[in-house]
Amino acid sequence: TDAVYSVGKGVTYLENGFTYTKINTADLHINTRQLPESLLRHGITDEFELRLKWPGYLMDNVIDPHSTARQSSFGSEDIDAGFKWEILQQVNWRPMTTLVAGMTLPTGSPGTSANYVQPHFNLLFGWGLRRWLYLKQQIGCDFVHGSTTQVVTPLTGSNPTFVSVRSPPNSWHESISLLTQWTKRVGAFHEWFMISGTGGGDTRAQHFLDMGLYLYATPN
């Protein structure tokens, strides 16, 4: 769930991260690495910021345990340009309401780039219940040109290989997150989120529960 607050007028903010994902099922073994996940945010007013995101380089490895087919890719991902706008502030039980929207631009490497402009939006609602308790809700959609990986065994008897099949699904998502502040520097979150697709091959919704700690390591 995204944050409801913008960075503030005249503030420039840089975020970076690293993500490692490993998924092993009976049919596919997948692991990915992504770095540096840079997000540059600049406040035009106290309620409106511009955002420029570059997910960075993506390294992807896919293995079919049945046929031993393998596929590896490495490349730069698409740049994402967007904004965040605090539309309404919280008044009693009326939530703070924020819109985050933008689009990815086909600037990535061949094989990694979507090769399309992909709009997206998130509508956020936030309630400050206590000084130490905050509730957030988000609903949004990514209008993506995704791809699915399938194993193909040629009739000539050569080794099995992977092919990517492009489809234009719409990836809808919704989430609810409860944040608790334990001390000035330590807090936690508990979150439910859902992802569902329309227009693609698999339209079933996936539901997740996650939780974690956050630590303000430095004053900045």
PDB file of N, CA and C in Angstrom, residues 119-186:
ATOM      1  N   PRO A 119      -0.319   2.882 -18.714  1.00  0.00           N
ATOM      2  CA  PRO A 119      -0.837   3.750 -17.648  1.00  0.00           C
ATOM      3  C   PRO A 119      -1.137   2.954 -16.379  1.00  0.00           C
ATOM      4  N   HIS A 120      -1.189   3.661 -15.256  1.00  0.00           N
ATOM      5  CA  HIS A 120      -1.552   3.036 -13.984  1.00  0.00           C
ATOM      6  C   HIS A 120      -2.068   4.108 -13.039  1.00  0.00           C
ATOM      7  N   PHE A 121      -2.866   3.672 -12.042  1.00  0.00           N
ATOM      8  CA  PHE A 121      -3.322   4.611 -11.014  1.00  0.00           C
ATOM      9  C   PHE A 121      -3.561   3.862  -9.715  1.00  0.00           C
ATOM     10  N   ASN A 122      -3.400   4.573  -8.610  1.00  0.00           N
ATOM     11  CA  ASN A 122      -3.759   4.098  -7.272  1.00  0.00           C
ATOM     12  C   ASN A 122      -4.561   5.198  -6.592  1.00  0.00           C
ATOM     13  N   LEU A 123      -5.695   4.847  -6.008  1.00  0.00           N
ATOM     14  CA  LEU A 123      -6.483   5.764  -5.196  1.00  0.00           C
ATOM     15  C   LEU A 123      -6.344   5.320  -3.747  1.00  0.00           C
ATOM     16  N   LEU A 124      -5.857   6.213  -2.897  1.00  0.00           N
ATOM     17  CA  LEU A 124      -5.500   5.880  -1.518  1.00  0.00           C
ATOM     18  C   LEU A 124      -6.416   6.596  -0.535  1.00  0.00           C
ATOM     19  N   PHE A 125      -6.727   5.897   0.557  1.00  0.00           N
ATOM     20  CA  PHE A 125      -7.515   6.472   1.648  1.00  0.00           C
ATOM     21  C   PHE A 125      -6.775   6.204   2.954  1.00  0.00           C
ATOM     22  N   GLY A 126      -6.659   7.225   3.803  1.00  0.00           N
ATOM     23  CA  GLY A 126      -5.923   7.068   5.051  1.00  0.00           C
ATOM     24  C   GLY A 126      -6.668   7.652   6.234  1.00  0.00           C
ATOM     25  N   TRP A 127      -6.650   6.912   7.346  1.00  0.00           N
ATOM     26  CA  TRP A 127      -7.289   7.356   8.591  1.00  0.00           C
ATOM     27  C   TRP A 127      -6.256   7.343   9.714  1.00  0.00           C
ATOM     28  N   GLY A 128      -6.014   8.484  10.337  1.00  0.00           N
ATOM     29  CA  GLY A 128      -5.226   8.528  11.559  1.00  0.00           C
ATOM     30  C   GLY A 128      -6.135   8.257  12.740  1.00  0.00           C
ATOM     31  N   LEU A 129      -6.105   7.037  13.275  1.00  0.00           N
ATOM     32  CA  LEU A 129      -7.019   6.645  14.353  1.00  0.00           C
ATOM     33  C   LEU A 129      -6.492   7.083  15.716  1.00  0.00           C
ATOM     34  N   ARG A 130      -5.195   6.921  15.941  1.00  0.00           N
ATOM     35  CA  ARG A 130      -4.495   7.374  17.132  1.00  0.00           C
ATOM     36  C   ARG A 130      -3.124   7.882  16.679  1.00  0.00           C
ATOM     37  N   ARG A 131      -2.378   8.464  17.588  1.00  0.00           N
ATOM     38  CA  ARG A 131      -1.028   8.910  17.219  1.00  0.00           C
ATOM     39  C   ARG A 131      -0.143   7.721  16.839  1.00  0.00           C
ATOM     40  N   TRP A 132      -0.474   6.550  17.343  1.00  0.00           N
ATOM     41  CA  TRP A 132       0.342   5.359  17.095  1.00  0.00           C
ATOM     42  C   TRP A 132      -0.353   4.357  16.169  1.00  0.00           C
ATOM     43  N   LEU A 133      -1.512   4.714  15.611  1.00  0.00           N
ATOM     44  CA  LEU A 133      -2.295   3.764  14.829  1.00  0.00           C
ATOM     45  C   LEU A 133      -2.816   4.437  13.561  1.00  0.00           C
ATOM     46  N   TYR A 134      -2.512   3.854  12.404  1.00  0.00           N
ATOM     47  CA  TYR A 134      -2.919   4.434  11.129  1.00  0.00           C
ATOM     48  C   TYR A 134      -3.434   3.330  10.212  1.00  0.00           C
ATOM     49  N   LEU A 135      -4.544   3.611   9.539  1.00  0.00           N
ATOM     50  CA  LEU A 135      -5.168   2.647   8.636  1.00  0.00           C
ATOM     51  C   LEU A 135      -5.157   3.213   7.224  1.00  0.00           C
ATOM     52  N   LYS A 136      -4.750   2.381   6.245  1.00  0.00           N
ATOM     53  CA  LYS A 136      -4.703   2.803   4.849  1.00  0.00           C
ATOM     54  C   LYS A 136      -5.430   1.788   3.976  1.00  0.00           C
ATOM     55  N   GLN A 137      -6.068   2.300   2.940  1.00  0.00           N
ATOM     56  CA  GLN A 137      -6.704   1.440   1.940  1.00  0.00           C
ATOM     57  C   GLN A 137      -6.317   1.941   0.557  1.00  0.00           C
ATOM     58  N   GLN A 138      -6.169   1.017  -0.379  1.00  0.00           N
ATOM     59  CA  GLN A 138      -5.758   1.374  -1.735  1.00  0.00           C
ATOM     60  C   GLN A 138      -6.511   0.533  -2.751  1.00  0.00           C
ATOM     61  N   ILE A 139      -6.900   1.160  -3.852  1.00  0.00           N
ATOM     62  CA  ILE A 139      -7.463   0.434  -4.980  1.00  0.00           C
ATOM     63  C   ILE A 139      -6.886   1.052  -6.253  1.00  0.00           C
ATOM     64  N   GLY A 140      -6.545   0.210  -7.224  1.00  0.00           N
ATOM     65  CA  GLY A 140      -5.932   0.742  -8.427  1.00  0.00           C
ATOM     66  C   GLY A 140      -5.831  -0.291  -9.521  1.00  0.00           C
ATOM     67  N   CYS A 141      -5.231   0.129 -10.627  1.00  0.00           N
ATOM     68  CA  CYS A 141      -5.111  -0.748 -11.786  1.00  0.00           C
ATOM     69  C   CYS A 141      -3.848  -0.399 -12.563  1.00  0.00           C
ATOM     70  N   ASP A 142      -3.171  -1.420 -13.068  1.00  0.00           N
ATOM     71  CA  ASP A 142      -2.066  -1.274 -14.007  1.00  0.00           C
ATOM     72  C   ASP A 142      -2.546  -1.809 -15.350  1.00  0.00           C
ATOM     73  N   PHE A 143      -2.558  -0.947 -16.353  1.00  0.00           N
ATOM     74  CA  PHE A 143      -2.983  -1.360 -17.694  1.00  0.00           C
ATOM     75  C   PHE A 143      -1.743  -1.846 -18.445  1.00  0.00           C
ATOM     76  N   VAL A 144      -1.429  -3.122 -18.273  1.00  0.00           N
ATOM     77  CA  VAL A 144      -0.132  -3.643 -18.680  1.00  0.00           C
ATOM     78  C   VAL A 144      -0.243  -4.507 -19.936  1.00  0.00           C
ATOM     79  N   HIS A 145       0.884  -4.608 -20.616  1.00  0.00           N
ATOM     80  CA  HIS A 145       1.053  -5.575 -21.696  1.00  0.00           C
ATOM     81  C   HIS A 145       1.989  -6.654 -21.150  1.00  0.00           C
ATOM     82  N   GLY A 146       1.416  -7.629 -20.476  1.00  0.00           N
ATOM     83  CA  GLY A 146       2.200  -8.648 -19.793  1.00  0.00           C
ATOM     84  C   GLY A 146       2.578  -9.784 -20.716  1.00  0.00           C
ATOM     85  N   SER A 147       3.337 -10.718 -20.181  1.00  0.00           N
ATOM     86  CA  SER A 147       3.724 -11.896 -20.940  1.00  0.00           C
ATOM     87  C   SER A 147       3.728 -13.108 -20.024  1.00  0.00           C
ATOM     88  N   THR A 148       3.366 -14.257 -20.583  1.00  0.00           N
ATOM     89  CA  THR A 148       3.436 -15.523 -19.871  1.00  0.00           C
ATOM     90  C   THR A 148       4.457 -16.409 -20.556  1.00  0.00           C
ATOM     91  N   THR A 149       5.126 -17.243 -19.774  1.00  0.00           N
ATOM     92  CA  THR A 149       6.184 -18.111 -20.296  1.00  0.00           C
ATOM     93  C   THR A 149       5.662 -19.527 -20.430  1.00  0.00           C
ATOM     94  N   GLN A 150       5.861 -20.118 -21.598  1.00  0.00           N
ATOM     95  CA  GLN A 150       5.413 -21.474 -21.871  1.00  0.00           C
ATOM     96  C   GLN A 150       6.571 -22.303 -22.411  1.00  0.00           C
ATOM     97  N   VAL A 151       6.565 -23.596 -22.061  1.00  0.00           N
ATOM     98  CA  VAL A 151       7.597 -24.514 -22.540  1.00  0.00           C
ATOM     99  C   VAL A 151       7.152 -25.115 -23.872  1.00  0.00           C
ATOM    100  N   VAL A 152       8.046 -25.120 -24.845  1.00  0.00           N
ATOM    101  CA  VAL A 152       7.760 -25.673 -26.163  1.00  0.00           C
ATOM    102  C   VAL A 152       8.829 -26.713 -26.508  1.00  0.00           C
ATOM    103  N   THR A 153       8.387 -27.899 -26.934  1.00  0.00           N
ATOM    104  CA  THR A 153       9.299 -28.945 -27.388  1.00  0.00           C
ATOM    105  C   THR A 153       9.185 -29.058 -28.906  1.00  0.00           C
ATOM    106  N   PRO A 154      10.207 -28.654 -29.649  1.00  0.00           N
ATOM    107  CA  PRO A 154      10.137 -28.711 -31.117  1.00  0.00           C
ATOM    108  C   PRO A 154       9.969 -30.137 -31.616  1.00  0.00           C
ATOM    109  N   LEU A 155       9.284 -30.270 -32.776  1.00  0.00           N
ATOM    110  CA  LEU A 155       9.045 -31.590 -33.357  1.00  0.00           C
ATOM    111  C   LEU A 155      10.323 -32.206 -33.911  1.00  0.00           C
ATOM    112  N   THR A 156      11.347 -31.398 -34.146  1.00  0.00           N
ATOM    113  CA  THR A 156      12.587 -31.914 -34.730  1.00  0.00           C
ATOM    114  C   THR A 156      13.430 -32.692 -33.738  1.00  0.00           C
ATOM    115  N   GLY A 157      13.031 -32.681 -32.473  1.00  0.00           N
ATOM    116  CA  GLY A 157      13.778 -33.423 -31.465  1.00  0.00           C
ATOM    117  C   GLY A 157      14.836 -32.616 -30.762  1.00  0.00           C
ATOM    118  N   SER A 158      14.939 -31.315 -31.033  1.00  0.00           N
ATOM    119  CA  SER A 158      15.905 -30.485 -30.328  1.00  0.00           C
ATOM    120  C   SER A 158      15.422 -30.227 -28.912  1.00  0.00           C
ATOM    121  N   ASN A 159      16.273 -29.573 -28.132  1.00  0.00           N
ATOM    122  CA  ASN A 159      15.979 -29.382 -26.718  1.00  0.00           C
ATOM    123  C   ASN A 159      14.757 -28.492 -26.510  1.00  0.00           C
ATOM    124  N   PRO A 160      13.972 -28.755 -25.450  1.00  0.00           N
ATOM    125  CA  PRO A 160      12.836 -27.888 -25.125  1.00  0.00           C
ATOM    126  C   PRO A 160      13.311 -26.472 -24.840  1.00  0.00           C
ATOM    127  N   THR A 161      12.460 -25.517 -25.088  1.00  0.00           N
ATOM    128  CA  THR A 161      12.795 -24.122 -24.863  1.00  0.00           C
ATOM    129  C   THR A 161      11.569 -23.370 -24.378  1.00  0.00           C
ATOM    130  N   PHE A 162      11.769 -22.124 -23.993  1.00  0.00           N
ATOM    131  CA  PHE A 162      10.682 -21.274 -23.521  1.00  0.00           C
ATOM    132  C   PHE A 162      10.289 -20.274 -24.598  1.00  0.00           C
ATOM    133  N   VAL A 163       9.014 -19.954 -24.665  1.00  0.00           N
ATOM    134  CA  VAL A 163       8.534 -18.857 -25.494  1.00  0.00           C
ATOM    135  C   VAL A 163       7.666 -17.965 -24.625  1.00  0.00           C
ATOM    136  N   SER A 164       7.695 -16.667 -24.910  1.00  0.00           N
ATOM    137  CA  SER A 164       6.879 -15.695 -24.181  1.00  0.00           C
ATOM    138  C   SER A 164       5.682 -15.312 -25.036  1.00  0.00           C
ATOM    139  N   VAL A 165       4.508 -15.386 -24.416  1.00  0.00           N
ATOM    140  CA  VAL A 165       3.270 -15.051 -25.106  1.00  0.00           C
ATOM    141  C   VAL A 165       2.748 -13.744 -24.517  1.00  0.00           C
ATOM    142  N   ARG A 166       2.629 -12.719 -25.379  1.00  0.00           N
ATOM    143  CA  ARG A 166       2.170 -11.406 -24.940  1.00  0.00           C
ATOM    144  C   ARG A 166       0.644 -11.363 -24.858  1.00  0.00           C
ATOM    145  N   SER A 167       0.139 -10.662 -23.847  1.00  0.00           N
ATOM    146  CA  SER A 167      -1.293 -10.444 -23.720  1.00  0.00           C
ATOM    147  C   SER A 167      -1.502  -9.094 -23.049  1.00  0.00           C
ATOM    148  N   PRO A 168      -2.625  -8.400 -23.329  1.00  0.00           N
ATOM    149  CA  PRO A 168      -2.877  -7.092 -22.724  1.00  0.00           C
ATOM    150  C   PRO A 168      -3.859  -7.152 -21.562  1.00  0.00           C
ATOM    151  N   PRO A 169      -3.479  -7.757 -20.425  1.00  0.00           N
ATOM    152  CA  PRO A 169      -4.417  -7.800 -19.297  1.00  0.00           C
ATOM    153  C   PRO A 169      -4.427  -6.481 -18.538  1.00  0.00           C
ATOM    154  N   ASN A 170      -5.451  -6.283 -17.760  1.00  0.00           N
ATOM    155  CA  ASN A 170      -5.505  -5.182 -16.808  1.00  0.00           C
ATOM    156  C   ASN A 170      -5.341  -5.780 -15.412  1.00  0.00           C
ATOM    157  N   SER A 171      -4.327  -5.343 -14.691  1.00  0.00           N
ATOM    158  CA  SER A 171      -4.022  -5.904 -13.381  1.00  0.00           C
ATOM    159  C   SER A 171      -4.625  -5.017 -12.294  1.00  0.00           C
ATOM    160  N   TRP A 172      -5.776  -5.429 -11.759  1.00  0.00           N
ATOM    161  CA  TRP A 172      -6.433  -4.694 -10.693  1.00  0.00           C
ATOM    162  C   TRP A 172      -5.889  -5.134  -9.341  1.00  0.00           C
ATOM    163  N   HIS A 173      -5.773  -4.196  -8.420  1.00  0.00           N
ATOM    164  CA  HIS A 173      -5.267  -4.547  -7.092  1.00  0.00           C
ATOM    165  C   HIS A 173      -5.993  -3.733  -6.020  1.00  0.00           C
ATOM    166  N   GLU A 174      -6.069  -4.318  -4.846  1.00  0.00           N
ATOM    167  CA  GLU A 174      -6.685  -3.668  -3.699  1.00  0.00           C
ATOM    168  C   GLU A 174      -5.941  -4.096  -2.450  1.00  0.00           C
ATOM    169  N   SER A 175      -5.838  -3.213  -1.470  1.00  0.00           N
ATOM    170  CA  SER A 175      -5.104  -3.570  -0.252  1.00  0.00           C
ATOM    171  C   SER A 175      -5.616  -2.756   0.933  1.00  0.00           C
ATOM    172  N   ILE A 176      -5.392  -3.308   2.124  1.00  0.00           N
ATOM    173  CA  ILE A 176      -5.672  -2.642   3.391  1.00  0.00           C
ATOM    174  C   ILE A 176      -4.463  -2.868   4.297  1.00  0.00           C
ATOM    175  N   SER A 177      -3.953  -1.794   4.883  1.00  0.00           N
ATOM    176  CA  SER A 177      -2.746  -1.879   5.701  1.00  0.00           C
ATOM    177  C   SER A 177      -2.958  -1.152   7.021  1.00  0.00           C
ATOM    178  N   LEU A 178      -2.591  -1.817   8.124  1.00  0.00           N
ATOM    179  CA  LEU A 178      -2.677  -1.242   9.466  1.00  0.00           C
ATOM    180  C   LEU A 178      -1.262  -1.016   9.984  1.00  0.00           C
ATOM    181  N   LEU A 179      -0.923   0.237  10.293  1.00  0.00           N
ATOM    182  CA  LEU A 179       0.410   0.592  10.776  1.00  0.00           C
ATOM    183  C   LEU A 179       0.344   0.935  12.256  1.00  0.00           C
ATOM    184  N   THR A 180       1.290   0.403  13.022  1.00  0.00           N
ATOM    185  CA  THR A 180       1.391   0.708  14.447  1.00  0.00           C
ATOM    186  C   THR A 180       2.793   1.242  14.735  1.00  0.00           C
ATOM    187  N   GLN A 181       2.868   2.295  15.535  1.00  0.00           N
ATOM    188  CA  GLN A 181       4.141   2.915  15.904  1.00  0.00           C
ATOM    189  C   GLN A 181       4.456   2.540  17.345  1.00  0.00           C
ATOM    190  N   TRP A 182       5.530   1.771  17.557  1.00  0.00           N
ATOM    191  CA  TRP A 182       5.862   1.274  18.890  1.00  0.00           C
ATOM    192  C   TRP A 182       6.721   2.266  19.672  1.00  0.00           C
ATOM    193  N   THR A 183       7.757   2.788  19.021  1.00  0.00           N
ATOM    194  CA  THR A 183       8.615   3.818  19.604  1.00  0.00           C
ATOM    195  C   THR A 183       8.824   4.885  18.531  1.00  0.00           C
ATOM    196  N   LYS A 184       9.659   5.888  18.815  1.00  0.00           N
ATOM    197  CA  LYS A 184       9.917   6.938  17.825  1.00  0.00           C
ATOM    198  C   LYS A 184      10.567   6.376  16.561  1.00  0.00           C
ATOM    199  N   ARG A 185      11.268   5.246  16.664  1.00  0.00           N
ATOM    200  CA  ARG A 185      12.014   4.729  15.521  1.00  0.00           C
ATOM    201  C   ARG A 185      11.578   3.355  15.051  1.00  0.00           C
ATOM    202  N   VAL A 186      10.674   2.715  15.752  1.00  0.00           N
ATOM    203  CA  VAL A 186      10.289   1.349  15.403  1.00  0.00           C
ATOM    204  C   VAL A 186       8.772   1.260  15.262  1.00  0.00           C
TER     205      VAL A 186
END
